[in-house]
PDB file of C-alpha atoms in Angstrom:
ATOM      1  CA  MET A   1      -4.745  -4.372   4.821  1.00 96.00           C
ATOM      2  CA  ILE A   2      -6.654  -1.673   2.978  1.00 97.00           C
ATOM      3  CA  ILE A   3      -6.847   1.789   4.541  1.00 97.00           C
ATOM      4  CA  THR A   4      -9.466   4.363   3.571  1.00 96.00           C
ATOM      5  CA  TRP A   5     -10.148   8.018   4.403  1.00 93.00           C
ATOM      6  CA  GLY A   6     -13.501   9.329   5.542  1.00 87.00           C
ATOM      7  CA  SER A   7     -15.391  11.864   7.623  1.00 78.00           C
ATOM      8  CA  GLU A   8     -18.356  11.672   9.978  1.00 65.00           C
ATOM      9  CA  TYR A   9     -21.255  14.063  10.494  1.00 58.00           C
ATOM     10  CA  ILE A  10     -20.084  14.716  14.058  1.00 63.00           C
ATOM     11  CA  GLY A  11     -16.872  16.279  12.769  1.00 71.00           C
ATOM     12  CA  HIS A  12     -14.356  13.444  12.970  1.00 82.00           C
ATOM     13  CA  VAL A  13     -12.072  12.925   9.986  1.00 90.00           C
ATOM     14  CA  GLY A  14      -9.478  10.229   9.587  1.00 93.00           C
ATOM     15  CA  PHE A  15      -8.515   6.772   8.409  1.00 95.00           C
ATOM     16  CA  THR A  16     -10.050   3.327   8.746  1.00 95.00           C
ATOM     17  CA  ALA A  17      -8.071   0.091   8.434  1.00 96.00           C
ATOM     18  CA  ASN A  18      -9.745  -2.923   6.872  1.00 96.00           C
ATOM     19  CA  PRO A  19      -7.736  -6.050   7.747  1.00 96.00           C
ATOM     20  CA  GLU A  20      -7.537  -8.917   5.265  1.00 94.00           C
ATOM     21  CA  ASP A  21      -6.935 -12.636   5.750  1.00 92.00           C
ATOM     22  CA  TYR A  22      -3.282 -12.461   6.775  1.00 92.00           C
ATOM     23  CA  ASP A  23      -3.437  -9.269   8.825  1.00 94.00           C
ATOM     24  CA  ALA A  24      -3.618  -9.020  12.581  1.00 93.00           C
ATOM     25  CA  GLU A  25      -6.541  -7.135  14.093  1.00 92.00           C
ATOM     26  CA  PRO A  26      -5.546  -3.637  15.310  1.00 91.00           C
ATOM     27  CA  PRO A  27      -6.800  -2.683  18.798  1.00 88.00           C
ATOM     28  CA  ILE A  28      -9.021  -0.148  17.036  1.00 91.00           C
ATOM     29  CA  ARG A  29      -9.543   0.177  13.298  1.00 94.00           C
ATOM     30  CA  SER A  30      -9.816   3.954  13.023  1.00 93.00           C
ATOM     31  CA  LEU A  31      -7.385   6.824  13.484  1.00 94.00           C
ATOM     32  CA  TRP A  32      -9.309  10.063  13.600  1.00 93.00           C
ATOM     33  CA  PHE A  33      -8.974  13.726  14.548  1.00 92.00           C
ATOM     34  CA  ASP A  34     -11.405  16.537  15.240  1.00 90.00           C
ATOM     35  CA  ALA A  35      -9.867  18.483  12.339  1.00 87.00           C
ATOM     36  CA  GLY A  36      -8.048  17.222   9.285  1.00 88.00           C
ATOM     37  CA  PRO A  37      -4.771  18.500   7.842  1.00 90.00           C
ATOM     38  CA  VAL A  38      -5.141  21.357   5.364  1.00 90.00           C
ATOM     39  CA  ALA A  39      -2.206  19.982   3.365  1.00 91.00           C
ATOM     40  CA  MET A  40      -2.002  16.221   2.817  1.00 90.00           C
ATOM     41  CA  ASN A  41       1.222  15.031   1.212  1.00 95.00           C
ATOM     42  CA  ALA A  42       0.878  11.453  -0.046  1.00 96.00           C
ATOM     43  CA  ASP A  43       4.346  10.343   1.108  1.00 97.00           C
ATOM     44  CA  ARG A  44       3.762  11.651   4.624  1.00 97.00           C
ATOM     45  CA  GLU A  45       0.308  10.105   4.682  1.00 97.00           C
ATOM     46  CA  ALA A  46       1.808   6.691   3.843  1.00 97.00           C
ATOM     47  CA  VAL A  47       4.492   7.073   6.520  1.00 98.00           C
ATOM     48  CA  ALA A  48       1.892   8.040   9.142  1.00 97.00           C
ATOM     49  CA  LEU A  49      -0.296   5.059   8.285  1.00 97.00           C
ATOM     50  CA  ALA A  50       2.674   2.705   8.431  1.00 97.00           C
ATOM     51  CA  LEU A  51       3.504   4.016  11.906  1.00 96.00           C
ATOM     52  CA  THR A  52      -0.083   3.497  13.062  1.00 95.00           C
ATOM     53  CA  PHE A  53      -1.149   0.267  11.372  1.00 96.00           C
ATOM     54  CA  GLY A  54       2.023  -1.235   9.928  1.00 94.00           C
ATOM     55  CA  ARG A  55       2.770  -3.650  12.733  1.00 92.00           C
ATOM     56  CA  TYR A  56      -0.588  -5.352  12.159  1.00 94.00           C
ATOM     57  CA  ALA A  57      -0.151  -5.781   8.391  1.00 95.00           C
ATOM     58  CA  SER A  58       1.036  -8.778   6.417  1.00 94.00           C
ATOM     59  CA  GLY A  59       0.969  -8.970   2.632  1.00 92.00           C
ATOM     60  CA  ARG A  60      -0.884  -6.099   0.968  1.00 95.00           C
ATOM     61  CA  PHE A  61      -0.631  -2.709   2.671  1.00 97.00           C
ATOM     62  CA  GLN A  62      -2.771  -0.377   0.581  1.00 97.00           C
ATOM     63  CA  VAL A  63      -3.194   3.258   1.593  1.00 97.00           C
ATOM     64  CA  VAL A  64      -5.330   6.069   0.221  1.00 95.00           C
ATOM     65  CA  HIS A  65      -3.071   7.901  -2.244  1.00 95.00           C
ATOM     66  CA  LYS A  66      -0.156   6.966  -4.481  1.00 96.00           C
ATOM     67  CA  PHE A  67       3.250   7.501  -2.872  1.00 97.00           C
ATOM     68  CA  SER A  68       6.868   7.279  -3.950  1.00 96.00           C
ATOM     69  CA  PRO A  69       8.918   4.078  -4.402  1.00 96.00           C
ATOM     70  CA  VAL A  70      11.477   5.218  -1.815  1.00 96.00           C
ATOM     71  CA  VAL A  71       8.758   5.481   0.835  1.00 97.00           C
ATOM     72  CA  ALA A  72       7.449   2.046  -0.154  1.00 97.00           C
ATOM     73  CA  HIS A  73      10.934   0.577   0.278  1.00 96.00           C
ATOM     74  CA  ALA A  74      11.316   2.224   3.701  1.00 96.00           C
ATOM     75  CA  ILE A  75       7.914   0.915   4.816  1.00 96.00           C
ATOM     76  CA  GLU A  76       8.864  -2.601   3.729  1.00 95.00           C
ATOM     77  CA  ALA A  77      12.150  -2.353   5.630  1.00 93.00           C
ATOM     78  CA  SER A  78      10.450  -1.048   8.782  1.00 92.00           C
ATOM     79  CA  MET A  79       8.023  -3.990   8.815  1.00 92.00           C
ATOM     80  CA  GLN A  80      10.601  -6.751   8.449  1.00 89.00           C
ATOM     81  CA  PRO A  81      10.707  -9.687   9.013  1.00 90.00           C
ATOM     82  CA  VAL A  82       7.004  -9.620   8.086  1.00 92.00           C
ATOM     83  CA  TRP A  83       6.524  -9.566   4.313  1.00 92.00           C
ATOM     84  CA  THR A  84       4.471  -6.631   3.014  1.00 94.00           C
ATOM     85  CA  THR A  85       3.742  -5.005  -0.340  1.00 95.00           C
ATOM     86  CA  PRO A  86       2.935  -1.301   0.137  1.00 96.00           C
ATOM     87  CA  SER A  87       0.752   0.285  -2.543  1.00 96.00           C
ATOM     88  CA  PRO A  88      -0.290   2.198  -4.621  1.00 97.00           C
ATOM     89  CA  ILE A  89       3.025   3.466  -5.999  1.00 96.00           C
ATOM     90  CA  GLU A  90       3.457   6.794  -7.815  1.00 94.00           C
ATOM     91  CA  TYR A  91       6.299   6.514 -10.326  1.00 92.00           C
ATOM     92  CA  TYR A  92       6.069  10.140 -11.448  1.00 90.00           C
ATOM     93  CA  PRO A  93       8.375  12.159  -9.154  1.00 86.00           C
ATOM     94  CA  LYS A  94       6.743  14.855  -7.033  1.00 86.00           C
ATOM     95  CA  ALA A  95       8.192  17.457  -4.688  1.00 87.00           C
ATOM     96  CA  LEU A  96       8.094  16.988  -0.924  1.00 89.00           C
ATOM     97  CA  PRO A  97       7.027  19.782   1.456  1.00 89.00           C
ATOM     98  CA  ILE A  98       9.798  22.084   2.634  1.00 88.00           C
ATOM     99  CA  GLY A  99       9.539  23.103   6.274  1.00 87.00           C
ATOM    100  CA  SER A 100      11.650  25.651   8.086  1.00 88.00           C
ATOM    101  CA  ARG A 101      11.198  24.990  11.801  1.00 93.00           C
ATOM    102  CA  THR A 102      11.025  22.421  14.577  1.00 95.00           C
ATOM    103  CA  LEU A 103       7.655  21.081  15.714  1.00 95.00           C
ATOM    104  CA  ASP A 104       7.433  20.473  19.460  1.00 94.00           C
ATOM    105  CA  VAL A 105       5.076  17.495  19.856  1.00 94.00           C
ATOM    106  CA  HIS A 106       3.190  17.266  23.153  1.00 89.00           C
ATOM    107  CA  TRP A 107       0.742  14.506  24.105  1.00 84.00           C
ATOM    108  CA  THR A 108       0.418  14.153  27.884  1.00 67.00           C
ATOM    109  CA  ASP A 109      -2.789  14.756  29.832  1.00 62.00           C
ATOM    110  CA  GLU A 110      -1.334  17.952  31.263  1.00 56.00           C
ATOM    111  CA  PRO A 111      -1.738  21.251  29.395  1.00 56.00           C
ATOM    112  CA  ALA A 112       0.953  21.816  26.798  1.00 56.00           C
ATOM    113  CA  PRO A 113       3.819  23.890  28.199  1.00 58.00           C
ATOM    114  CA  SER A 114       3.761  27.570  27.376  1.00 58.00           C
ATOM    115  CA  LEU A 115       6.882  28.008  25.292  1.00 59.00           C
ATOM    116  CA  ASN A 116       8.489  31.058  23.798  1.00 62.00           C
ATOM    117  CA  LEU A 117       8.417  29.314  20.450  1.00 62.00           C
ATOM    118  CA  GLY A 118      10.329  31.862  18.408  1.00 72.00           C
ATOM    119  CA  ASN A 119      10.834  30.168  15.064  1.00 82.00           C
ATOM    120  CA  GLU A 120       9.375  26.893  16.338  1.00 90.00           C
ATOM    121  CA  ALA A 121       5.881  25.407  16.331  1.00 93.00           C
ATOM    122  CA  GLN A 122       3.907  23.290  18.781  1.00 93.00           C
ATOM    123  CA  LEU A 123       1.364  20.500  18.343  1.00 94.00           C
ATOM    124  CA  ALA A 124      -0.595  19.382  21.414  1.00 93.00           C
ATOM    125  CA  ILE A 125      -2.409  16.069  20.851  1.00 93.00           C
ATOM    126  CA  GLN A 126      -5.237  15.663  23.355  1.00 91.00           C
ATOM    127  CA  ARG A 127      -6.979  12.426  24.343  1.00 89.00           C
ATOM    128  CA  SER A 128     -10.370  12.098  22.691  1.00 86.00           C
ATOM    129  CA  ASP A 129     -12.022  10.889  25.902  1.00 84.00           C
ATOM    130  CA  ARG A 130     -11.025  14.063  27.743  1.00 86.00           C
ATOM    131  CA  SER A 131     -11.299  16.817  25.159  1.00 82.00           C
ATOM    132  CA  ALA A 132     -12.919  17.630  21.845  1.00 83.00           C
ATOM    133  CA  GLY A 133     -12.333  19.986  18.957  1.00 83.00           C
ATOM    134  CA  SER A 134      -9.244  21.757  17.731  1.00 87.00           C
ATOM    135  CA  MET A 135      -7.616  25.165  17.877  1.00 88.00           C
ATOM    136  CA  ARG A 136      -5.156  26.379  15.284  1.00 86.00           C
ATOM    137  CA  GLY A 137      -2.835  29.379  15.286  1.00 83.00           C
ATOM    138  CA  LEU A 138       0.142  30.529  13.244  1.00 82.00           C
ATOM    139  CA  ASN A 139       2.598  28.391  15.177  1.00 88.00           C
ATOM    140  CA  ARG A 140       0.443  26.296  17.520  1.00 90.00           C
ATOM    141  CA  MET A 141      -2.231  23.678  17.172  1.00 92.00           C
ATOM    142  CA  THR A 142      -4.236  21.766  19.772  1.00 92.00           C
ATOM    143  CA  LEU A 143      -6.072  18.736  18.464  1.00 92.00           C
ATOM    144  CA  SER A 144      -8.278  16.014  19.907  1.00 91.00           C
ATOM    145  CA  SER A 145      -7.543  12.551  18.504  1.00 93.00           C
ATOM    146  CA  ASN A 146      -8.002   8.883  19.329  1.00 92.00           C
ATOM    147  CA  ALA A 147      -4.332   8.186  18.551  1.00 92.00           C
ATOM    148  CA  TRP A 148      -3.744   7.309  22.211  1.00 90.00           C
ATOM    149  CA  LEU A 149      -5.963   4.234  21.779  1.00 90.00           C
ATOM    150  CA  HIS A 150      -3.426   2.787  19.346  1.00 88.00           C
ATOM    151  CA  ALA A 151      -0.640   2.595  21.929  1.00 81.00           C
ATOM    152  CA  ASP A 152       0.361  -1.076  21.978  1.00 73.00           C
ATOM    153  CA  THR A 153       1.514  -1.733  25.527  1.00 70.00           C
ATOM    154  CA  ARG A 154       3.183  -4.940  24.366  1.00 73.00           C
ATOM    155  CA  GLY A 155       5.712  -2.903  22.414  1.00 73.00           C
ATOM    156  CA  SER A 156       8.597  -0.749  23.570  1.00 86.00           C
ATOM    157  CA  GLU A 157       8.043   2.777  24.865  1.00 89.00           C
ATOM    158  CA  LEU A 158       9.042   4.115  21.449  1.00 92.00           C
ATOM    159  CA  VAL A 159       6.661   1.842  19.534  1.00 91.00           C
ATOM    160  CA  GLN A 160       3.841   2.880  21.879  1.00 91.00           C
ATOM    161  CA  ILE A 161       4.081   6.486  20.703  1.00 93.00           C
ATOM    162  CA  PHE A 162       4.320   5.696  16.971  1.00 94.00           C
ATOM    163  CA  PRO A 163       0.629   6.643  16.449  1.00 93.00           C
ATOM    164  CA  LEU A 164       1.231  10.016  18.143  1.00 94.00           C
ATOM    165  CA  ILE A 165       4.287  10.601  15.965  1.00 96.00           C
ATOM    166  CA  ALA A 166       2.041   9.692  13.018  1.00 96.00           C
ATOM    167  CA  VAL A 167      -0.327  12.554  13.880  1.00 96.00           C
ATOM    168  CA  ALA A 168       2.631  14.949  13.964  1.00 96.00           C
ATOM    169  CA  VAL A 169       3.755  13.675  10.544  1.00 97.00           C
ATOM    170  CA  LEU A 170       0.327  14.454   9.090  1.00 96.00           C
ATOM    171  CA  PHE A 171       0.175  18.002  10.501  1.00 96.00           C
ATOM    172  CA  ALA A 172       3.842  18.997  10.102  1.00 96.00           C
ATOM    173  CA  GLU A 173       3.278  20.684   6.747  1.00 95.00           C
ATOM    174  CA  ASP A 174       0.405  22.786   8.109  1.00 94.00           C
ATOM    175  CA  LEU A 175       2.805  24.092  10.769  1.00 94.00           C
ATOM    176  CA  ASN A 176       5.696  24.577   8.320  1.00 94.00           C
ATOM    177  CA  ALA A 177       7.897  22.091  10.191  1.00 95.00           C
ATOM    178  CA  ASP A 178      10.560  19.687   8.977  1.00 95.00           C
ATOM    179  CA  VAL A 179      11.833  18.360  12.338  1.00 96.00           C
ATOM    180  CA  LEU A 180       9.715  16.675  15.021  1.00 97.00           C
ATOM    181  CA  ARG A 181      10.796  17.035  18.647  1.00 96.00           C
ATOM    182  CA  ILE A 182       9.419  14.437  21.041  1.00 94.00           C
ATOM    183  CA  ARG A 183       9.829  13.940  24.770  1.00 91.00           C
ATOM    184  CA  GLY A 184      11.522  10.820  26.056  1.00 90.00           C
ATOM    185  CA  GLN A 185      14.805   9.050  26.554  1.00 91.00           C
ATOM    186  CA  PHE A 186      14.915   6.539  23.741  1.00 94.00           C
ATOM    187  CA  ASP A 187      17.942   4.517  22.685  1.00 93.00           C
ATOM    188  CA  GLU A 188      19.058   6.139  19.446  1.00 94.00           C
ATOM    189  CA  SER A 189      21.212   3.111  18.608  1.00 94.00           C
ATOM    190  CA  SER A 190      18.215   0.737  18.667  1.00 93.00           C
ATOM    191  CA  ASP A 191      16.822  -0.751  15.456  1.00 92.00           C
ATOM    192  CA  GLU A 192      13.433   0.812  16.209  1.00 93.00           C
ATOM    193  CA  TRP A 193      14.874   4.331  16.411  1.00 95.00           C
ATOM    194  CA  ILE A 194      17.068   3.881  13.343  1.00 95.00           C
ATOM    195  CA  ASN A 195      14.153   2.525  11.284  1.00 95.00           C
ATOM    196  CA  LEU A 196      11.986   5.429  12.462  1.00 96.00           C
ATOM    197  CA  VAL A 197      14.619   7.979  11.441  1.00 97.00           C
ATOM    198  CA  ARG A 198      15.007   6.362   8.017  1.00 96.00           C
ATOM    199  CA  LEU A 199      11.264   6.144   7.468  1.00 97.00           C
ATOM    200  CA  LEU A 200      10.699   9.808   8.360  1.00 98.00           C
ATOM    201  CA  ALA A 201      13.641  10.888   6.210  1.00 97.00           C
ATOM    202  CA  THR A 202      11.948   9.530   3.080  1.00 96.00           C
ATOM    203  CA  ALA A 203       9.162  12.068   3.718  1.00 95.00           C
ATOM    204  CA  ARG A 204      11.653  14.894   4.375  1.00 96.00           C
ATOM    205  CA  LEU A 205      11.213  14.904   8.139  1.00 97.00           C
ATOM    206  CA  GLY A 206      13.761  14.672  10.915  1.00 97.00           C
ATOM    207  CA  ILE A 207      13.232  13.720  14.537  1.00 97.00           C
ATOM    208  CA  THR A 208      14.939  14.646  17.781  1.00 96.00           C
ATOM    209  CA  GLN A 209      14.186  14.104  21.453  1.00 94.00           C
ATOM    210  CA  VAL A 210      14.446  15.942  24.742  1.00 92.00           C
ATOM    211  CA  PRO A 211      14.064  14.467  28.255  1.00 88.00           C
ATOM    212  CA  ALA A 212      10.447  14.172  29.382  1.00 76.00           C
TER     213      ALA A 212
END
């Protein structure tokens, strides 16, 4: 699978997956937003794309920018038992973003809760069929995206929200966050949760959950 980055004249920016012979066909080939991240760290980009398209890949998994070997290893591990070769690899070490607050990630159809954020931030991901555009503040962002179309109902509840977590990974640096807080009651002893934690950790991100 080869993934590219592009923009459209109507304002969408995002990624397009191009499946190869041994890949499965994703439900939709594009992951787009009505505004792109200001900061785009290559390791976090690779992690986000693995969360969105990884379960459809087999063999080559080529993303847009070079990323670190440790992220490549984590992506391989998260896709097992399917064999994959993530690329391109950057062997020159580079610093990861340093965040200082928790990012509250909200994605339901209801308006995002009004929180006294304090030293926290909030990302509200809106369905692209019900809203458009984006609004950005110092500690809040509302963004229209088609990430909801990538929810694979054949997977577990956690796997279904991987594409929404991917959006949060991409925008965490813009909101100066290093921990993602999601809503749900997921089994933290499951292989899926453990692999998610390990994958995010390679991009210097943590994850926690609160009841929905």
